[in-house]
Coordinates of C-alpha atoms in Angstrom, one line a residue:
X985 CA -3.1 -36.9 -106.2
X986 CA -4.5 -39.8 -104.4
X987 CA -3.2 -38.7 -101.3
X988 CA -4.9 -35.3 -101.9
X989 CA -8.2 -36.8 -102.7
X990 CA -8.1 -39.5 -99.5
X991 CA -7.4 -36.4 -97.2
X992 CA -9.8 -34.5 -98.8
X993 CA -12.3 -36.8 -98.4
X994 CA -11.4 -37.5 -94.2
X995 CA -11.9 -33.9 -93.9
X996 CA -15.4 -33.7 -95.8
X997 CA -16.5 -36.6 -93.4
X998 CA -15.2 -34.9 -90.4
X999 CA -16.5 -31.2 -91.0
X1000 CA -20.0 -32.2 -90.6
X1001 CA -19.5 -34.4 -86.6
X1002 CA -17.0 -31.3 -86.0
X1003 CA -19.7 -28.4 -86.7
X1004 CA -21.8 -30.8 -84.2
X1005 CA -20.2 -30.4 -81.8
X1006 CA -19.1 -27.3 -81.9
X1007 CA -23.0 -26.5 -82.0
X1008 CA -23.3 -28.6 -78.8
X1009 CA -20.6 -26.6 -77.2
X1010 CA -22.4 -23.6 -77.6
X1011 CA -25.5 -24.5 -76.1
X1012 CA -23.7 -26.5 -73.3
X1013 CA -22.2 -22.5 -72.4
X1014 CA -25.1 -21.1 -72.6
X1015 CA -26.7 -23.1 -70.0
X1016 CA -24.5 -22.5 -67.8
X1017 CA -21.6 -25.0 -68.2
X1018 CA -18.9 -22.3 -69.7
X1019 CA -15.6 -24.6 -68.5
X1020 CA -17.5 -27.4 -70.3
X1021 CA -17.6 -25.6 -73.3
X1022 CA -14.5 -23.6 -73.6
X1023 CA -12.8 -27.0 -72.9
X1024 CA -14.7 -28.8 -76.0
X1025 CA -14.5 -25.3 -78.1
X1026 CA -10.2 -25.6 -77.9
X1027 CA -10.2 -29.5 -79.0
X1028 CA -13.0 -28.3 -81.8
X1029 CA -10.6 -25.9 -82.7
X1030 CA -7.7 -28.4 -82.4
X1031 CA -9.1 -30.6 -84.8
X1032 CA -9.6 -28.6 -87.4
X1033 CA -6.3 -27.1 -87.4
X1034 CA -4.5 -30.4 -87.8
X1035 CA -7.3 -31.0 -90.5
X1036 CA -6.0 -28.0 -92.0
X1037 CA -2.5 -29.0 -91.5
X1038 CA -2.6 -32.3 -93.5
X1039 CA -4.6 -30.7 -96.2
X1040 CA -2.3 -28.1 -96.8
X1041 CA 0.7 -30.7 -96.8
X1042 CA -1.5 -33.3 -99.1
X1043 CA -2.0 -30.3 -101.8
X1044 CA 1.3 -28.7 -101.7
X1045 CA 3.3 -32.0 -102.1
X1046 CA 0.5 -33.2 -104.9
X1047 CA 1.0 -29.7 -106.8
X1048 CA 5.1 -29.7 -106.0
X1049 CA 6.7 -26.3 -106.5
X1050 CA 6.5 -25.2 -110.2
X1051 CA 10.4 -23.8 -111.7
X1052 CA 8.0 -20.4 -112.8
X1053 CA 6.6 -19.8 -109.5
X1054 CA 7.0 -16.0 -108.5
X1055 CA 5.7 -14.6 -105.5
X1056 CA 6.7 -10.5 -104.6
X1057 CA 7.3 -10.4 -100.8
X1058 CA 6.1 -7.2 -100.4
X1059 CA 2.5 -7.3 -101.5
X1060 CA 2.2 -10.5 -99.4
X1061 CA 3.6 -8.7 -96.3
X1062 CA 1.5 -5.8 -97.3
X1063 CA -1.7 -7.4 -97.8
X1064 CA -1.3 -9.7 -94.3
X1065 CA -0.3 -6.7 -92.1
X1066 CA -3.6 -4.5 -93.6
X1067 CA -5.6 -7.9 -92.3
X1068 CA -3.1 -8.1 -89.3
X1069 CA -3.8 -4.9 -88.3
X1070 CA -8.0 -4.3 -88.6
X1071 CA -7.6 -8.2 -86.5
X1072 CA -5.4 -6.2 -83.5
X1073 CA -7.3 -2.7 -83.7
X1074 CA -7.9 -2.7 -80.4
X1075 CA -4.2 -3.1 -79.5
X1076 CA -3.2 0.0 -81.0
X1077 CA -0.1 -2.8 -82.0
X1078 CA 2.5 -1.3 -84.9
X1079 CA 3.4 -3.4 -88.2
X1080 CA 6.2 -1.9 -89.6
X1081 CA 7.1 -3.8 -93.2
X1082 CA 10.5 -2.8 -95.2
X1083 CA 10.6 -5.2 -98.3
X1084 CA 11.8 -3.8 -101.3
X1085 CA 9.5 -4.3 -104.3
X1086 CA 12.5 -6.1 -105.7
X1087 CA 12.6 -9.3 -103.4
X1088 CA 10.7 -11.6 -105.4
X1089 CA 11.1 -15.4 -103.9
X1090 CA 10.3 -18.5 -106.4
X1091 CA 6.6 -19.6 -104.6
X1092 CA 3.2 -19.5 -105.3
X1093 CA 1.7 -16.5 -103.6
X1094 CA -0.6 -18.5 -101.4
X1095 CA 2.4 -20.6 -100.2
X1096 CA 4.0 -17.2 -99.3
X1097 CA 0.9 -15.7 -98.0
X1098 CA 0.2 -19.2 -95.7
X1099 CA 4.1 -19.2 -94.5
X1100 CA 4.4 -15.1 -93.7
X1101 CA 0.5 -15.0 -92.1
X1102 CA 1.4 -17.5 -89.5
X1103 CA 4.7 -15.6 -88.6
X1104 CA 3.0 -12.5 -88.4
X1105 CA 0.1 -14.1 -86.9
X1106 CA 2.4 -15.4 -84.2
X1107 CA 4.1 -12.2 -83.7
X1108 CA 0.8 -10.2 -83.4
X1109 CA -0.4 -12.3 -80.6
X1110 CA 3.0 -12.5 -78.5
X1111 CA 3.9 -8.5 -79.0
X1112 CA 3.4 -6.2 -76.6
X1113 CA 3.4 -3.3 -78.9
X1114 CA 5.7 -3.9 -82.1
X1115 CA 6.2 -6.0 -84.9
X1116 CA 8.5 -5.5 -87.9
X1117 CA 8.8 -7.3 -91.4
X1118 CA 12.0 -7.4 -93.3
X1119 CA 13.4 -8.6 -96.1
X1120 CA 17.4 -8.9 -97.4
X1121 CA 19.3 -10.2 -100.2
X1122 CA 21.9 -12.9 -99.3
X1123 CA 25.4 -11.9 -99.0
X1124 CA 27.0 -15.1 -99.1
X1125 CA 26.4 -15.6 -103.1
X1126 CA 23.3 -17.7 -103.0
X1127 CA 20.3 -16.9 -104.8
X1128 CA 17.8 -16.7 -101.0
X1129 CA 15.9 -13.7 -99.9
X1130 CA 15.6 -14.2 -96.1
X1131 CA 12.5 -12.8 -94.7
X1132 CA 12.7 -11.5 -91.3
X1133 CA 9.4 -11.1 -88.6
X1134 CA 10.5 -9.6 -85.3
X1135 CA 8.5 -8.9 -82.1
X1136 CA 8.7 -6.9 -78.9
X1137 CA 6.6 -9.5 -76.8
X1138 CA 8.1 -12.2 -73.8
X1139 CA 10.3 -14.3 -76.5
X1140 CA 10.6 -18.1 -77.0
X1141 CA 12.5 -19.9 -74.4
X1142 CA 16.1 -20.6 -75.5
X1143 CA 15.0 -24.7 -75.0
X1144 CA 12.2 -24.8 -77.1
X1145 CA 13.1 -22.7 -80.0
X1146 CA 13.2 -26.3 -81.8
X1147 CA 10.9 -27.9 -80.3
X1148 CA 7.9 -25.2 -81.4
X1149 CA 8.7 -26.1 -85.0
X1150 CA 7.3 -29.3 -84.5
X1151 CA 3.8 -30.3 -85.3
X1152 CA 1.4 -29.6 -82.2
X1153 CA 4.4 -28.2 -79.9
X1154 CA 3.5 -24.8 -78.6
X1155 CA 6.1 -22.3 -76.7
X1156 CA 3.3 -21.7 -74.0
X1157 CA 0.9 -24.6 -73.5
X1158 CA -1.3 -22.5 -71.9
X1159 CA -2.0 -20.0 -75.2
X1160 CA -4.5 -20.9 -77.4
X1161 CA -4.1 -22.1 -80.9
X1162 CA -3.0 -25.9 -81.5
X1163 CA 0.8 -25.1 -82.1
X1164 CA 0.6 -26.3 -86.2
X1165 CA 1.5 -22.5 -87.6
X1166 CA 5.3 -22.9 -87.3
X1167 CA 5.5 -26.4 -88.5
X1168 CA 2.8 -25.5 -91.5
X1169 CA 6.0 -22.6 -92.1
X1170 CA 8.8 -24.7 -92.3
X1171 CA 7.0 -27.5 -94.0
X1172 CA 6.2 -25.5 -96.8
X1173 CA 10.0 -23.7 -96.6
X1174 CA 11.5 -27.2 -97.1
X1175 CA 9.4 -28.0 -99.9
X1176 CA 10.6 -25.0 -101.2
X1177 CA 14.1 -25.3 -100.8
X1178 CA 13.5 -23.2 -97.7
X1179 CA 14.5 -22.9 -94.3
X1180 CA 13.1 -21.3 -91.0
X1181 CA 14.7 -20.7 -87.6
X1182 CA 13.6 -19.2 -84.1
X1183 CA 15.9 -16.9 -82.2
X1184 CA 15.9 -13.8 -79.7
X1185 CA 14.9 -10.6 -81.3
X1186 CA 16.8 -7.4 -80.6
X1187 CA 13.9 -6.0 -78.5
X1188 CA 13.7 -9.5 -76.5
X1189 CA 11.2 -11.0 -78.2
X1190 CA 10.4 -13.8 -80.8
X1191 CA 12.7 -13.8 -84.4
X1192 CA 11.9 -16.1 -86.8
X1193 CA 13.7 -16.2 -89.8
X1194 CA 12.6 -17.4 -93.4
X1195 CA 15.0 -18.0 -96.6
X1196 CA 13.7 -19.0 -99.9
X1197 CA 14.8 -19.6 -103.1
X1198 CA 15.0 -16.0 -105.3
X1199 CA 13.4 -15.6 -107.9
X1200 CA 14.5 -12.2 -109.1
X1201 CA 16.8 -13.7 -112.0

């Protein structure tokens, strides 16, 4: 808990400096120095995702992961692609989700929501066109659901497949964002017995894959 309350308290004492300069960002675009800005607005941005980050890894350590947590996949999935999708509107991008009502994973629904909305989040911004959810029982005997997000965009390099599960690595350093959404994923799968892994999708894009713990017994 006192881990929890020190980062809570760097991130109180930071929010204020950060809205600052965010502020000054602004004006320094509209008069005329746009690069300037954009270029502060990322870092801006960048800080308070790692802020974010270590807040999220502070209150889920501090909270651990209780033996009665349930969380149904499907009305996470559902609920994130109805955001996902009113977010990508003019896109015209396709979520297809096929979870059974059955696949129920032992996690707090806002651990599930925070692990599957940066997947899909991910996908929806690398697809071309199409994303798809899934969900399946494991047919090796264990007690896992494995949670599946597919897309249809350009794909992860084969070398850095790894390497973007790391905290701050991004697949394209060019993209925006600050590269902590897959490492906030497989964080919170290892605390939860979890796992996560990158791969090739069928249509040639991004697959990442999610196991955790079921709870459906």
């Amino acid at each position: 808990m006192r881990a929890l309350a020190q980062a809570g308290d760097l991130a109180h004492g930071l929010k204020t400096p950060l809205a600052v300069i965010a502020q000054e960002a602004a004006l320094a675009g509209a008069g005329g120095q746009a690069e300037l800005a954009s270029a502060v607005a990322e870092q801006v941005d960048r800080m308070r995702r790692q802020m974010d980050y270590h807040l999220m890894r502070a209150r889920s350590a501090a909270s651990g992961v209780s033996p009665g947590a349930r969380c149904q996949v499907k009305e996470s999935a559902d609920a994130l692609t109805r955001t996902l999708l009113k977010l990508h509107a003019d896109r015209g991008l396709r979520i297809d989700v096929d979870v059974p009502p059955a696949h129920v994973v032992r996690a707090r629904r806002e651990d599930v929501d925070e692990m599957l909305g940066n997947l899909l989040d991910n996908a929806c911004k690398w697809a071309a066109s199409h994303v798809t959810l899934t969900s399946s029982l494991a047919e090796d005997g264990s007690a896992t659901v494995t949670i599946t997000v597919d897309d249809d965009g350009p794909g992860i390099p084969l070398k850095m497949l790894e390497a973007v599960l790391q905290r701050g690595v991004r697949a394209d350093e060019a993209a925006a964002g600050s590269g902590f959404g897959l490492a906030i994923v497989r964080d919170l799968a290892e605390l939860h017995g979890g796992s996560v892994v990158l791969s090739r999708a069928p249509a040639g894009g991004a697959r990442a894959r999610l196991v955790l713990p079921s709870a459906s017994n």
